[in-house]
Amino acid sequence: MAKINLSKIRNIGIMAHIDAGKTTVSERILFYSGKTHKIGEVHDGEAQMDWMAQERERGITITSAATSAEWQDHQIALIDTPGHVDFTVEVERSLRVLDGAIALFCAVGGVQPQSEKVWHQSEKYNVPKIAFVNKMDRVGADFLGVVDQIEKVLGANVVPVVVPIGKEDSFSGVIDLVIMKAVYYDDETMGQEYHEEEIPADLQEEAKKWRANLVEKCAEQDDELLEKFLEEGDFSESEIWSILRKATIDRRVVSVYCGSAFKNKGIQRLLDGVVKCLPSPDEIAPIICEKGGGELKPNDDAPLSALAFKIMSDKHMGKLTYVRIYSGVLKSGATVYNSTREKNQRVGRMLRMHANRQENLDEAHSGDIVAVIGLSETKTGDTLCLKDNPVYLEAIEFPAPVISISIAPDTQADSEKLSEALNRLADEDPTFMVSYDHETNETIISGMGELHLEIIVDRLKREFRVAAQVGRPEVAYRETATRTIEGEYKHVKQSGGRGQYGHVVLILEPLDPGQGFDFVNKIKGGRIPAEFIPSVQKGIVKAMQTGPYAGYPVVDMRVTLEDGSYHDVDSSDFAFQEAGRAGFKELFMKSNPQLLEPLMSVEAVTPEDYMGPVSSSICQRRGRIESMDSQGENKVVRGMVPLSEMFGYSNTLRTFTQGRATFSMHFEHYEAVPFSIAEEIVTKRREENKIR
């Protein structure tokens, strides 16, 4: 395939709250760019970007789909990311490799919890953004209200580039503030054809006001042009785009567009914004390597460096690895070096993906995002490079799972198939984990929420033909200490011949939430030989994995090895591991241990008639109401609720609001479980695991 000029490439994603219209916008982009000749609708289960059976049935995006389109001589690689918080991993890894993003907002819902979360995720990766206010045809649409929210809630310097003509049923087009024309879309051609007219007299004043705002915001961004602004009070079209482009790439402004993707209005202007404002691969800051390579800039003549950011299982092609190439050229059939795992890998076929369809490539260049077949040992976050020029790109961080269920095959014959299927799914999704509980002899699967695990089980049945029984959901509780404690432990065993001797003096102290584990070695004068210090730490870590209080992992602790002693003959690695393990368990139970539970930030959107019952339902689940606001004709109730109380809430909410209320939730932090409830959980857990 011929190489494309880097300046003509845009690697972008669409990010938003669930149901803001991301997939519908993606479908329109494909349609207007000529990639498809028929628009697929989410509500009909025909959206091309939602190609999984589960996505089509539920009308939501579950896995980020990659596709490519062309607009004004530019190649746009587009990733449609999920809006549901259970699939936040898809957003995280997509933002890690994208150069720019479209932040999508519902004209009625405005800045919603997940749109706020993904915005902050994009800020973590310094991703330049433009904004699109969708659903301007909906009752309660408020373009300026959403613009104000983006500015106040997200702290963005927003610059409307278009303003709507009408709203709700009367929404008919936009005023382009750069060329100062009214743009109307032709319903008969599904918006493909549009015409520009002079701005209607009744909108002239409003248009001039927002044009002045656009020009002033541009003047603030460029000292050289500020003088011209002060003299003439205006800029040319090319000057405006030049300023907006530079300021967007520097993340100093966010230009705002609007429209109705479902009614085929406003998408072409949005595509213009992608091309004119968002960066090409050679305009973003160089990628800094963790080791080797220094700064990476897109250059085909440089050694290869690429990041595997997504794994997918395809029943026809096997394992697909999505790769972003930062430098060099990747060729089909070439051998590459996985520096993360220190293994050589052979590139089989290379594909440019169009949702779940593809075209074969012989080679891919700097700045490209492609799918590769054949990288069997490669996992999400791995670096691919050349063995004689190894580089190590920063890995992608993923949140820990918060909910678990047990799973077992229906028949013994399915046992091996289940194990293989679970491992393949865990390869795809770093927030999905599989473990085996030796105490209960159960396979445990863990994920980000009920829907996440529900989709996993559904995929097992459909894709892998494995029928499985699942246990009830289990919350990922944690244990921690509440006071500092010091003590010693001697592991001494003598049974003829060489014995075992390990003696440690430990100090346990609690850390602030989120601080993790800190091991401090204060041994002086060889009281414990240096080779046994790691053994003590290993024993402590082992004890923390299955906490002494209720068998849950211990978090946020500092353990100091203060003193100890050893025996010339009887001391060993094993003896000091046991001393560390048993000493920690004994002391931990004297430190007033506390059970912690995941607390979820919950937002329920409801008609005013049901506001009382919705608020009560949150309080009944040990929740606390944080705020109550208005959102168009609806009311929004925000609260903090323990995850253990939220199971089945969607059905409950649907029942008492006649299906008119919706809710979303995401993990906020861990918090102490009330004593009476903690005792009940601990007692039950000890009975289950025979912890005495």
XYZ file of C-alpha atoms in Angstrom:
692
model
C 0.000 0.000 0.000
C 1.330 3.432 -0.876
C 2.441 5.525 2.053
C 0.087 8.369 3.041
C 1.480 11.788 3.904
C 1.619 11.997 7.722
C -0.003 15.429 7.732
C -3.053 13.845 6.069
C -3.625 11.269 8.850
C -5.972 11.730 11.817
C -6.145 9.053 14.537
C -9.220 9.959 16.554
C -11.737 8.487 18.963
C -15.291 9.361 19.941
C -15.880 9.442 23.687
C -18.992 10.171 25.738
C -21.538 9.030 28.302
C -23.690 6.051 27.370
C -26.548 6.916 24.976
C -25.084 10.278 23.884
C -25.037 8.971 20.293
C -21.401 7.949 19.692
C -22.200 4.997 17.444
C -24.796 6.973 15.471
C -22.220 9.723 14.851
C -19.694 7.054 13.741
C -22.250 5.578 11.317
C -22.878 9.024 9.794
C -19.144 9.640 9.419
C -18.831 6.366 7.479
C -21.834 7.286 5.336
C -20.753 10.834 4.460
C -17.161 9.778 3.776
C -18.395 7.180 1.278
C -17.322 4.122 3.313
C -20.895 2.854 3.420
C -23.886 3.444 1.181
C -26.479 2.653 3.811
C -26.853 4.114 7.272
C -27.061 1.507 10.038
C -29.177 2.486 13.029
C -28.379 1.437 16.606
C -32.059 0.979 17.536
C -32.565 -1.384 14.565
C -29.489 -3.443 15.524
C -27.931 -2.530 12.161
C -25.048 -0.278 13.256
C -21.857 -1.424 11.522
C -19.647 -0.273 14.391
C -21.718 -2.345 16.868
C -20.973 -5.714 15.260
C -21.132 -8.019 18.308
C -24.489 -9.783 18.800
C -24.650 -8.477 22.378
C -24.156 -4.874 21.149
C -26.931 -5.152 18.575
C -29.380 -6.617 21.091
C -28.681 -4.107 23.857
C -28.167 -1.055 21.627
C -24.900 -0.170 23.390
C -21.221 -0.311 22.474
C -19.233 -2.934 24.400
C -15.924 -3.170 22.567
C -14.135 -0.284 20.886
C -14.469 -0.743 17.119
C -11.812 0.583 14.760
C -12.543 1.772 11.260
C -11.136 4.186 8.713
C -12.701 6.860 6.529
C -11.569 9.563 4.133
C -12.521 13.236 4.189
C -11.033 16.076 2.153
C -7.984 14.035 1.129
C -7.332 12.960 4.714
C -7.366 9.427 6.116
C -9.236 9.259 9.420
C -8.692 6.244 11.694
C -11.752 6.257 13.954
C -12.324 4.354 17.186
C -15.862 4.277 18.602
C -15.481 3.679 22.350
C -18.098 2.401 24.832
C -19.905 4.806 27.153
C -20.864 2.280 29.839
C -18.569 2.456 32.877
C -18.201 -1.368 32.979
C -16.182 -1.132 29.745
C -13.941 1.764 30.794
C -10.882 -0.317 29.801
C -11.849 0.160 26.148
C -11.751 3.934 26.558
C -8.499 3.867 28.528
C -6.523 1.869 25.985
C -7.996 3.733 23.019
C -7.047 7.145 24.435
C -3.526 5.855 25.060
C -2.889 5.511 21.309
C -5.068 8.260 19.791
C -3.848 11.687 18.688
C -7.181 13.487 19.108
C -10.757 12.939 20.190
C -14.322 14.070 19.632
C -15.987 14.644 23.005
C -19.669 14.002 22.421
C -22.396 15.484 24.622
C -26.162 15.045 24.593
C -27.925 18.395 24.108
C -30.381 17.375 26.847
C -28.127 15.442 29.244
C -25.105 17.767 29.017
C -21.989 16.792 30.969
C -22.948 13.413 32.467
C -20.870 11.258 34.877
C -19.201 9.046 32.285
C -18.553 11.963 29.907
C -16.775 13.661 32.816
C -14.793 10.486 33.569
C -13.625 9.954 29.968
C -12.756 13.649 29.700
C -10.386 13.291 32.646
C -8.999 10.069 31.143
C -8.198 12.007 27.955
C -6.522 14.761 29.990
C -4.281 12.123 31.592
C -2.979 11.272 28.116
C -2.886 14.943 26.942
C -5.329 14.261 24.093
C -6.485 17.374 22.132
C -10.268 17.505 21.726
C -13.107 19.103 19.842
C -16.689 18.869 21.135
C -19.956 17.958 19.419
C -23.326 18.645 21.050
C -25.617 15.963 19.625
C -29.402 15.417 19.681
C -30.307 19.061 19.042
C -33.681 17.779 17.775
C -34.627 16.338 21.194
C -37.135 17.953 23.560
C -35.186 19.953 26.149
C -32.125 20.490 23.915
C -30.015 23.395 25.196
C -26.833 24.063 23.202
C -25.637 27.078 25.215
C -26.451 25.310 28.490
C -24.201 22.390 27.495
C -21.428 24.766 26.351
C -21.621 26.445 29.773
C -21.413 23.043 31.520
C -18.349 22.000 29.499
C -16.670 25.219 30.597
C -17.657 25.076 34.276
C -17.683 21.340 35.033
C -14.744 20.276 32.849
C -12.733 23.500 33.026
C -12.370 23.720 29.233
C -11.826 26.932 27.280
C -14.738 26.386 24.877
C -15.126 28.171 21.539
C -18.377 27.573 19.611
C -17.549 27.406 15.885
C -21.194 26.898 14.941
C -24.476 27.743 16.674
C -27.798 25.985 16.042
C -30.662 27.313 13.956
C -33.675 26.460 16.088
C -33.902 23.565 18.526
C -36.066 20.520 19.244
C -38.612 20.091 16.406
C -37.536 23.357 14.782
C -33.813 22.463 14.572
C -33.002 22.860 10.865
C -29.276 23.579 10.551
C -26.364 25.595 11.902
C -24.789 29.005 11.516
C -21.132 28.612 10.550
C -19.420 31.405 12.506
C -16.185 31.179 10.496
C -17.789 32.005 7.125
C -20.910 33.654 8.667
C -23.415 31.651 6.638
C -26.543 29.675 7.536
C -26.179 25.990 6.613
C -29.341 23.948 5.915
C -29.384 20.172 5.360
C -31.517 18.433 2.742
C -33.730 15.770 4.367
C -34.397 14.042 1.020
C -30.701 13.230 0.505
C -30.308 12.235 4.196
C -28.218 15.324 4.832
C -25.637 14.498 2.147
C -26.580 17.662 0.324
C -26.728 20.991 2.093
C -26.843 24.598 1.035
C -25.512 27.819 2.466
C -27.595 30.983 2.697
C -27.337 34.400 4.238
C -28.085 34.360 7.960
C -31.811 35.106 8.607
C -32.498 38.623 9.875
C -33.877 37.400 13.219
C -30.626 35.519 13.909
C -28.189 38.225 12.764
C -27.701 39.715 16.229
C -27.071 36.330 17.867
C -24.666 35.302 15.082
C -22.655 38.541 15.391
C -22.391 38.071 19.155
C -20.949 34.551 18.806
C -18.713 35.540 15.887
C -17.251 38.284 18.121
C -16.722 35.658 20.839
C -14.919 33.378 18.353
C -12.632 36.159 17.149
C -11.857 37.346 20.692
C -10.977 33.801 21.814
C -8.688 33.492 18.779
C -7.033 36.846 19.562
C -6.269 35.630 23.096
C -4.295 32.703 21.636
C -1.895 34.619 19.385
C 0.116 37.630 20.522
C 1.158 38.512 16.978
C -2.430 38.666 15.751
C -3.693 40.458 18.853
C -2.523 43.780 17.452
C -4.421 43.142 14.223
C -7.517 42.319 16.240
C -7.243 45.547 18.221
C -6.933 47.524 14.979
C -9.457 45.707 12.765
C -11.601 43.710 15.224
C -11.693 40.650 12.962
C -9.678 37.857 11.344
C -9.820 36.139 7.966
C -11.115 32.575 7.593
C -7.604 31.139 7.164
C -6.305 33.042 10.207
C -9.128 31.686 12.387
C -8.446 28.078 11.357
C -4.692 28.528 11.818
C -5.161 29.872 15.371
C -7.779 27.259 16.315
C -5.588 24.433 15.040
C -2.528 25.476 17.023
C -4.542 26.222 20.182
C -6.434 22.896 19.948
C -3.234 20.877 19.536
C -1.736 22.753 22.517
C -4.949 21.928 24.453
C -5.691 25.609 25.106
C -9.126 25.623 23.454
C -11.929 23.200 22.613
C -13.953 24.189 19.550
C -17.633 23.203 19.779
C -19.933 21.950 17.011
C -23.552 20.854 17.160
C -26.131 18.873 15.227
C -28.384 15.835 15.216
C -26.619 12.701 13.993
C -29.898 10.778 13.826
C -31.467 13.505 11.655
C -28.267 13.732 9.512
C -27.450 17.318 10.443
C -24.085 18.810 11.379
C -21.761 15.846 10.753
C -19.963 17.335 7.721
C -19.015 20.443 9.746
C -17.738 18.137 12.495
C -15.563 16.261 9.955
C -14.203 19.622 8.791
C -13.264 20.300 12.410
C -11.478 16.939 12.705
C -9.352 17.719 9.651
C -8.748 21.390 10.437
C -8.245 21.307 14.233
C -7.100 17.873 15.426
C -3.417 16.901 15.091
C -1.708 14.567 12.663
C 0.739 12.004 14.165
C 3.721 14.311 13.574
C 2.098 17.208 15.466
C 1.694 15.530 18.844
C 4.365 15.607 21.538
C 7.051 12.910 21.081
C 6.387 9.640 22.911
C 8.815 9.197 25.825
C 10.151 5.659 26.278
C 10.458 4.175 29.757
C 13.775 2.606 28.697
C 15.777 2.908 25.493
C 14.740 4.909 22.457
C 14.500 8.289 24.240
C 11.879 10.364 22.404
C 9.965 8.701 19.578
C 8.786 10.775 16.621
C 6.906 9.352 13.624
C 9.595 8.552 11.084
C 9.620 5.611 8.678
C 13.428 5.627 8.575
C 13.710 5.172 12.362
C 13.790 1.725 14.046
C 10.409 0.128 14.669
C 8.480 0.973 17.849
C 4.818 0.065 18.307
C 2.330 -0.528 21.118
C -0.175 -3.388 21.249
C -3.245 -1.743 22.770
C -6.073 -4.215 22.168
C -6.499 -7.978 21.735
C -9.534 -9.532 20.049
C -10.577 -13.117 19.356
C -12.040 -13.704 15.907
C -13.625 -17.088 15.203
C -12.320 -17.071 11.612
C -8.874 -15.475 12.019
C -7.995 -16.307 15.612
C -6.195 -13.729 17.712
C -6.129 -10.142 16.388
C -3.703 -7.666 17.967
C -4.381 -3.958 17.403
C -1.128 -2.028 17.118
C -0.260 1.684 16.997
C 3.023 2.290 15.147
C 5.026 5.185 16.578
C 8.131 4.906 14.402
C 9.537 2.726 11.635
C 7.688 0.397 9.259
C 5.913 -2.865 10.130
C 5.885 -5.435 7.317
C 3.783 -8.536 6.861
C 5.919 -11.646 7.468
C 8.567 -9.745 9.469
C 9.929 -10.881 12.834
C 9.524 -8.338 15.638
C 10.763 -8.317 19.227
C 8.310 -8.077 22.125
C 10.520 -6.222 24.614
C 7.915 -6.490 27.398
C 8.043 -10.305 27.349
C 11.514 -10.621 25.787
C 10.257 -12.837 22.952
C 10.483 -12.798 19.166
C 7.164 -12.755 17.332
C 6.375 -13.233 13.667
C 3.892 -10.909 12.004
C 1.432 -12.970 9.966
C -1.154 -10.937 8.086
C -1.764 -7.241 8.598
C -5.172 -5.664 8.223
C -6.758 -2.245 8.150
C -9.987 -2.742 10.040
C -13.393 -1.464 9.050
C -15.501 -2.366 12.110
C -15.421 -6.194 11.787
C -14.436 -6.222 8.086
C -10.904 -5.695 6.839
C -8.491 -5.103 3.976
C -5.068 -6.775 3.731
C -1.890 -4.684 4.000
C 1.686 -5.542 3.024
C 3.183 -2.880 5.255
C 2.137 -0.207 7.748
C 3.889 3.086 8.410
C 4.547 5.486 11.297
C 1.280 6.878 12.602
C -0.796 3.890 11.408
C -3.219 1.861 13.531
C -3.532 -1.693 12.189
C -4.595 -5.183 13.269
C -2.005 -7.983 13.178
C -2.519 -11.749 13.050
C 0.183 -14.018 14.439
C 1.365 -12.299 17.642
C 0.388 -15.230 19.867
C 2.524 -14.205 22.878
C 1.633 -10.500 22.818
C -0.736 -8.966 25.373
C -2.349 -5.546 25.863
C 0.261 -2.888 26.673
C 3.251 -4.781 25.210
C 5.921 -2.963 23.194
C 6.966 -4.287 19.770
C 10.341 -3.240 18.345
C 13.581 -4.629 16.846
C 15.764 -6.928 18.939
C 18.939 -5.001 18.117
C 17.206 -1.714 19.006
C 14.964 -2.504 22.021
C 12.619 0.168 23.389
C 10.103 0.008 26.220
C 6.961 2.116 25.938
C 4.996 3.046 29.036
C 2.470 0.311 29.795
C -1.261 1.035 30.091
C -2.673 1.151 33.622
C -6.006 -0.549 34.204
C -8.398 -0.388 37.181
C -8.757 -3.457 39.382
C -11.986 -5.521 39.137
C -14.608 -4.815 41.807
C -17.052 -7.720 41.436
C -16.614 -11.518 41.229
C -18.748 -14.582 40.551
C -17.990 -18.285 40.560
C -18.377 -20.164 37.290
C -18.495 -23.870 36.490
C -19.126 -25.863 33.283
C -22.476 -27.583 32.855
C -20.734 -30.871 32.067
C -17.304 -32.324 32.774
C -16.692 -32.462 29.010
C -16.956 -28.647 28.897
C -14.323 -28.149 31.600
C -11.339 -27.830 29.260
C -13.301 -25.707 26.758
C -14.332 -23.336 29.580
C -10.760 -22.901 30.778
C -9.504 -22.151 27.250
C -12.363 -19.719 26.545
C -11.843 -17.830 29.820
C -8.127 -17.462 29.127
C -8.833 -16.063 25.654
C -11.331 -13.569 27.067
C -8.851 -12.538 29.784
C -6.267 -11.962 27.036
C -8.670 -9.543 25.359
C -9.718 -7.636 28.464
C -7.212 -6.622 31.175
C -10.064 -5.739 33.594
C -11.415 -9.297 33.385
C -9.555 -11.739 35.621
C -9.758 -15.497 36.102
C -8.536 -17.230 39.257
C -8.975 -20.526 41.059
C -9.945 -20.645 44.721
C -8.204 -23.703 46.161
C -10.170 -23.484 49.416
C -13.579 -23.714 47.732
C -12.380 -25.498 44.550
C -14.152 -22.882 42.416
C -13.157 -20.942 39.316
C -13.694 -17.234 40.030
C -14.162 -14.577 37.351
C -13.878 -10.881 38.235
C -14.842 -7.725 36.351
C -15.938 -4.098 36.534
C -19.669 -4.627 37.086
C -22.730 -6.840 36.648
C -23.137 -5.997 32.950
C -19.443 -6.707 32.290
C -19.702 -10.248 33.701
C -23.117 -10.803 32.114
C -21.599 -10.073 28.680
C -18.654 -12.407 29.407
C -21.001 -15.304 30.275
C -23.127 -14.574 27.193
C -20.019 -14.623 24.977
C -18.968 -17.961 26.472
C -22.263 -19.465 25.328
C -22.432 -17.855 21.881
C -18.842 -17.588 20.667
C -17.220 -20.497 22.475
C -20.238 -22.836 22.735
C -19.624 -23.402 26.447
C -22.637 -23.642 28.752
C -21.757 -22.590 32.305
C -23.426 -22.147 35.685
C -22.627 -18.965 37.607
C -22.737 -18.293 41.328
C -24.062 -15.146 42.954
C -22.014 -11.921 42.590
C -19.295 -11.379 45.188
C -17.961 -7.957 46.108
C -14.191 -7.453 46.121
C -13.827 -6.465 49.778
C -10.468 -5.432 51.232
C -8.947 -5.509 54.736
C -6.739 -2.963 56.470
C -5.401 -2.124 59.934
C -6.652 0.864 61.946
C -3.816 1.251 64.481
C -0.056 0.799 64.642
C 1.141 -2.370 66.369
C 4.589 -3.824 67.141
C 5.473 -7.412 68.009
C 7.752 -10.339 67.351
C 7.363 -13.844 66.041
C 9.691 -16.841 66.208
C 9.289 -19.697 63.782
C 11.082 -22.590 65.488
C 10.767 -26.271 64.568
C 13.022 -29.105 65.628
C 12.245 -32.640 64.489
C 15.585 -34.360 64.305
C 18.347 -33.313 61.946
C 18.301 -29.760 60.615
C 15.540 -27.618 62.150
C 13.862 -24.343 61.173
C 14.564 -20.991 62.804
C 13.385 -17.519 61.825
C 12.839 -14.637 64.237
C 11.375 -11.253 63.222
C 10.293 -8.080 65.006
C 7.663 -6.259 62.939
C 5.852 -2.918 63.105
C 2.505 -2.714 61.263
C 0.999 0.706 60.582
C -1.986 1.769 58.450
C -1.490 4.072 55.431
C -3.896 6.514 53.801
C -6.411 4.976 51.346
C -4.848 4.136 47.983
C -1.257 4.078 49.293
C -0.815 0.330 48.744
C 1.932 -1.675 50.495
C 5.274 -0.390 51.760
C 7.991 -2.674 53.173
C 10.758 -1.002 55.208
C 13.963 -2.824 56.167
C 15.614 -1.421 59.331
C 17.860 -4.384 60.100
C 21.338 -3.254 61.161
C 24.503 -5.059 62.080
C 23.557 -8.263 60.295
C 20.906 -9.222 62.880
C 19.215 -11.014 59.961
C 21.470 -11.875 56.982
C 20.705 -9.776 53.874
C 19.743 -12.846 51.809
C 16.798 -13.565 54.182
C 15.263 -10.041 54.075
C 13.419 -10.685 50.740
C 12.129 -13.968 52.274
C 10.476 -12.032 55.130
C 8.875 -9.648 52.629
C 7.704 -12.576 50.482
C 6.022 -14.181 53.495
C 4.281 -10.910 54.434
C 3.012 -10.392 50.862
C 1.708 -13.967 50.842
C -0.194 -13.341 54.089
C -1.659 -10.105 52.690
C -3.089 -11.858 49.626
C -5.541 -13.775 51.822
C -6.039 -11.520 54.832
C -6.216 -12.960 58.371
C -9.449 -11.098 59.237
C -11.813 -12.493 56.592
C -9.655 -13.857 53.789
C -9.754 -10.719 51.611
C -6.601 -8.935 50.341
C -4.958 -6.532 52.807
C -4.294 -3.010 51.482
C -2.743 0.299 52.546
C -0.170 -1.022 55.021
C 3.429 -0.260 55.908
C 5.351 -3.143 57.473
C 8.726 -2.372 59.016
C 11.191 -5.166 59.747
C 12.683 -3.643 62.916
C 14.791 -6.465 64.340
C 15.197 -10.234 64.561
C 17.724 -13.018 64.876
C 18.916 -16.100 63.021
C 20.589 -19.461 63.569
C 23.752 -20.424 61.700
C 22.422 -23.883 60.825
C 18.625 -23.845 61.119
C 17.794 -20.518 59.422
C 16.667 -20.740 55.821
C 14.659 -18.963 53.146
C 11.576 -21.018 54.070
C 11.949 -20.375 57.827
C 12.030 -16.589 57.379
C 9.138 -16.701 54.883
C 7.088 -18.519 57.531
C 8.201 -16.059 60.227
C 7.111 -13.120 58.036
C 3.807 -14.756 57.074
C 2.784 -15.958 60.538
C 4.144 -12.856 62.279
C 2.092 -10.574 60.011
C -1.098 -12.606 60.528
C -0.711 -12.606 64.312
C -0.014 -8.877 64.544
C -2.662 -7.886 62.003
C -5.411 -9.424 64.143
C -4.271 -7.190 67.048
C -4.383 -4.010 64.926
C -8.181 -3.566 65.059
C -8.612 -4.809 61.483
C -11.304 -3.225 59.385
C -13.258 -4.450 56.344
C -13.412 -2.078 53.353
C -15.991 -2.133 50.546
C -16.121 -0.493 47.100
C -18.273 2.631 47.129
C -19.973 3.587 43.864
C -20.895 7.043 42.612
C -24.500 6.652 41.408
C -26.462 9.074 39.224
C -30.163 8.462 38.583
C -32.057 10.553 35.999
C -35.811 10.485 36.585
C -39.030 12.356 35.785
C -39.978 14.632 38.699
C -42.945 12.374 39.626
C -40.565 9.605 40.722
C -37.927 11.740 42.443
C -39.099 10.749 45.958
C -39.058 6.978 45.368
C -35.685 7.178 43.561
C -34.110 9.129 46.454
C -35.602 6.665 48.950
C -34.303 3.689 46.967
C -30.748 5.073 47.211
C -31.053 5.686 50.967
C -32.517 2.196 51.514
C -29.327 0.755 49.994
C -27.106 2.349 52.653
C -26.537 5.217 50.227
C -26.152 8.899 50.947
C -27.577 11.577 48.667
C -24.903 14.021 47.476
C -27.009 16.346 45.302
C -30.313 16.828 43.479
C -30.416 18.906 40.287
C -32.609 19.610 37.279
C -31.708 18.470 33.780
C -34.214 19.696 31.242
C -37.568 18.245 32.281
C -35.915 15.554 34.435
C -34.395 15.507 37.887
C -30.937 14.127 38.646
C -30.208 12.419 41.950
C -26.540 11.812 42.757
C -25.364 9.668 45.621
C -22.730 7.301 46.987
C -23.826 3.689 47.495
C -21.915 0.509 48.458
C -21.546 -1.847 45.483
C -22.915 -4.761 47.526
C -26.280 -2.967 47.719
C -26.539 -2.214 43.982
C -27.046 -5.735 42.613
C -30.301 -5.924 40.671
C -30.937 -2.190 41.027
C -31.606 -1.689 37.306
C -34.627 -4.019 37.476
C -35.897 -2.392 40.674
C -35.583 1.113 39.233
C -37.284 0.064 36.006
C -40.199 -1.437 37.929
C -41.136 1.486 40.176
C -40.553 4.197 37.537
C -42.320 2.296 34.713
C -39.031 2.206 32.824
C -38.765 6.016 32.674
C -35.712 6.449 34.928
C -32.119 5.503 34.119
C -29.016 5.270 36.246
C -25.260 4.949 35.868
C -22.568 4.218 38.397
C -18.803 4.027 38.604
C -16.303 2.999 41.268
C -15.257 5.913 43.484
C -13.142 4.547 46.351
C -13.037 2.013 49.193
C -14.719 2.857 52.490
C -15.088 1.084 55.849
C -18.015 -1.330 56.202
C -20.256 -0.530 59.228
C -19.262 -2.773 62.153
C -22.518 -4.780 62.405
C -22.511 -5.577 58.682
C -18.755 -6.295 58.704
C -19.185 -8.876 61.470
C -21.911 -10.602 59.467
C -19.721 -10.673 56.319
C -16.673 -11.918 58.247
C -18.621 -14.680 60.010
C -20.120 -15.891 56.748
C -16.762 -15.714 54.961
C -15.046 -17.706 57.712
C -17.705 -20.372 57.512
C -17.354 -20.584 53.725
C -13.556 -20.731 53.726
C -13.203 -22.531 57.049
C -11.150 -19.674 58.423
C -10.828 -20.046 62.182
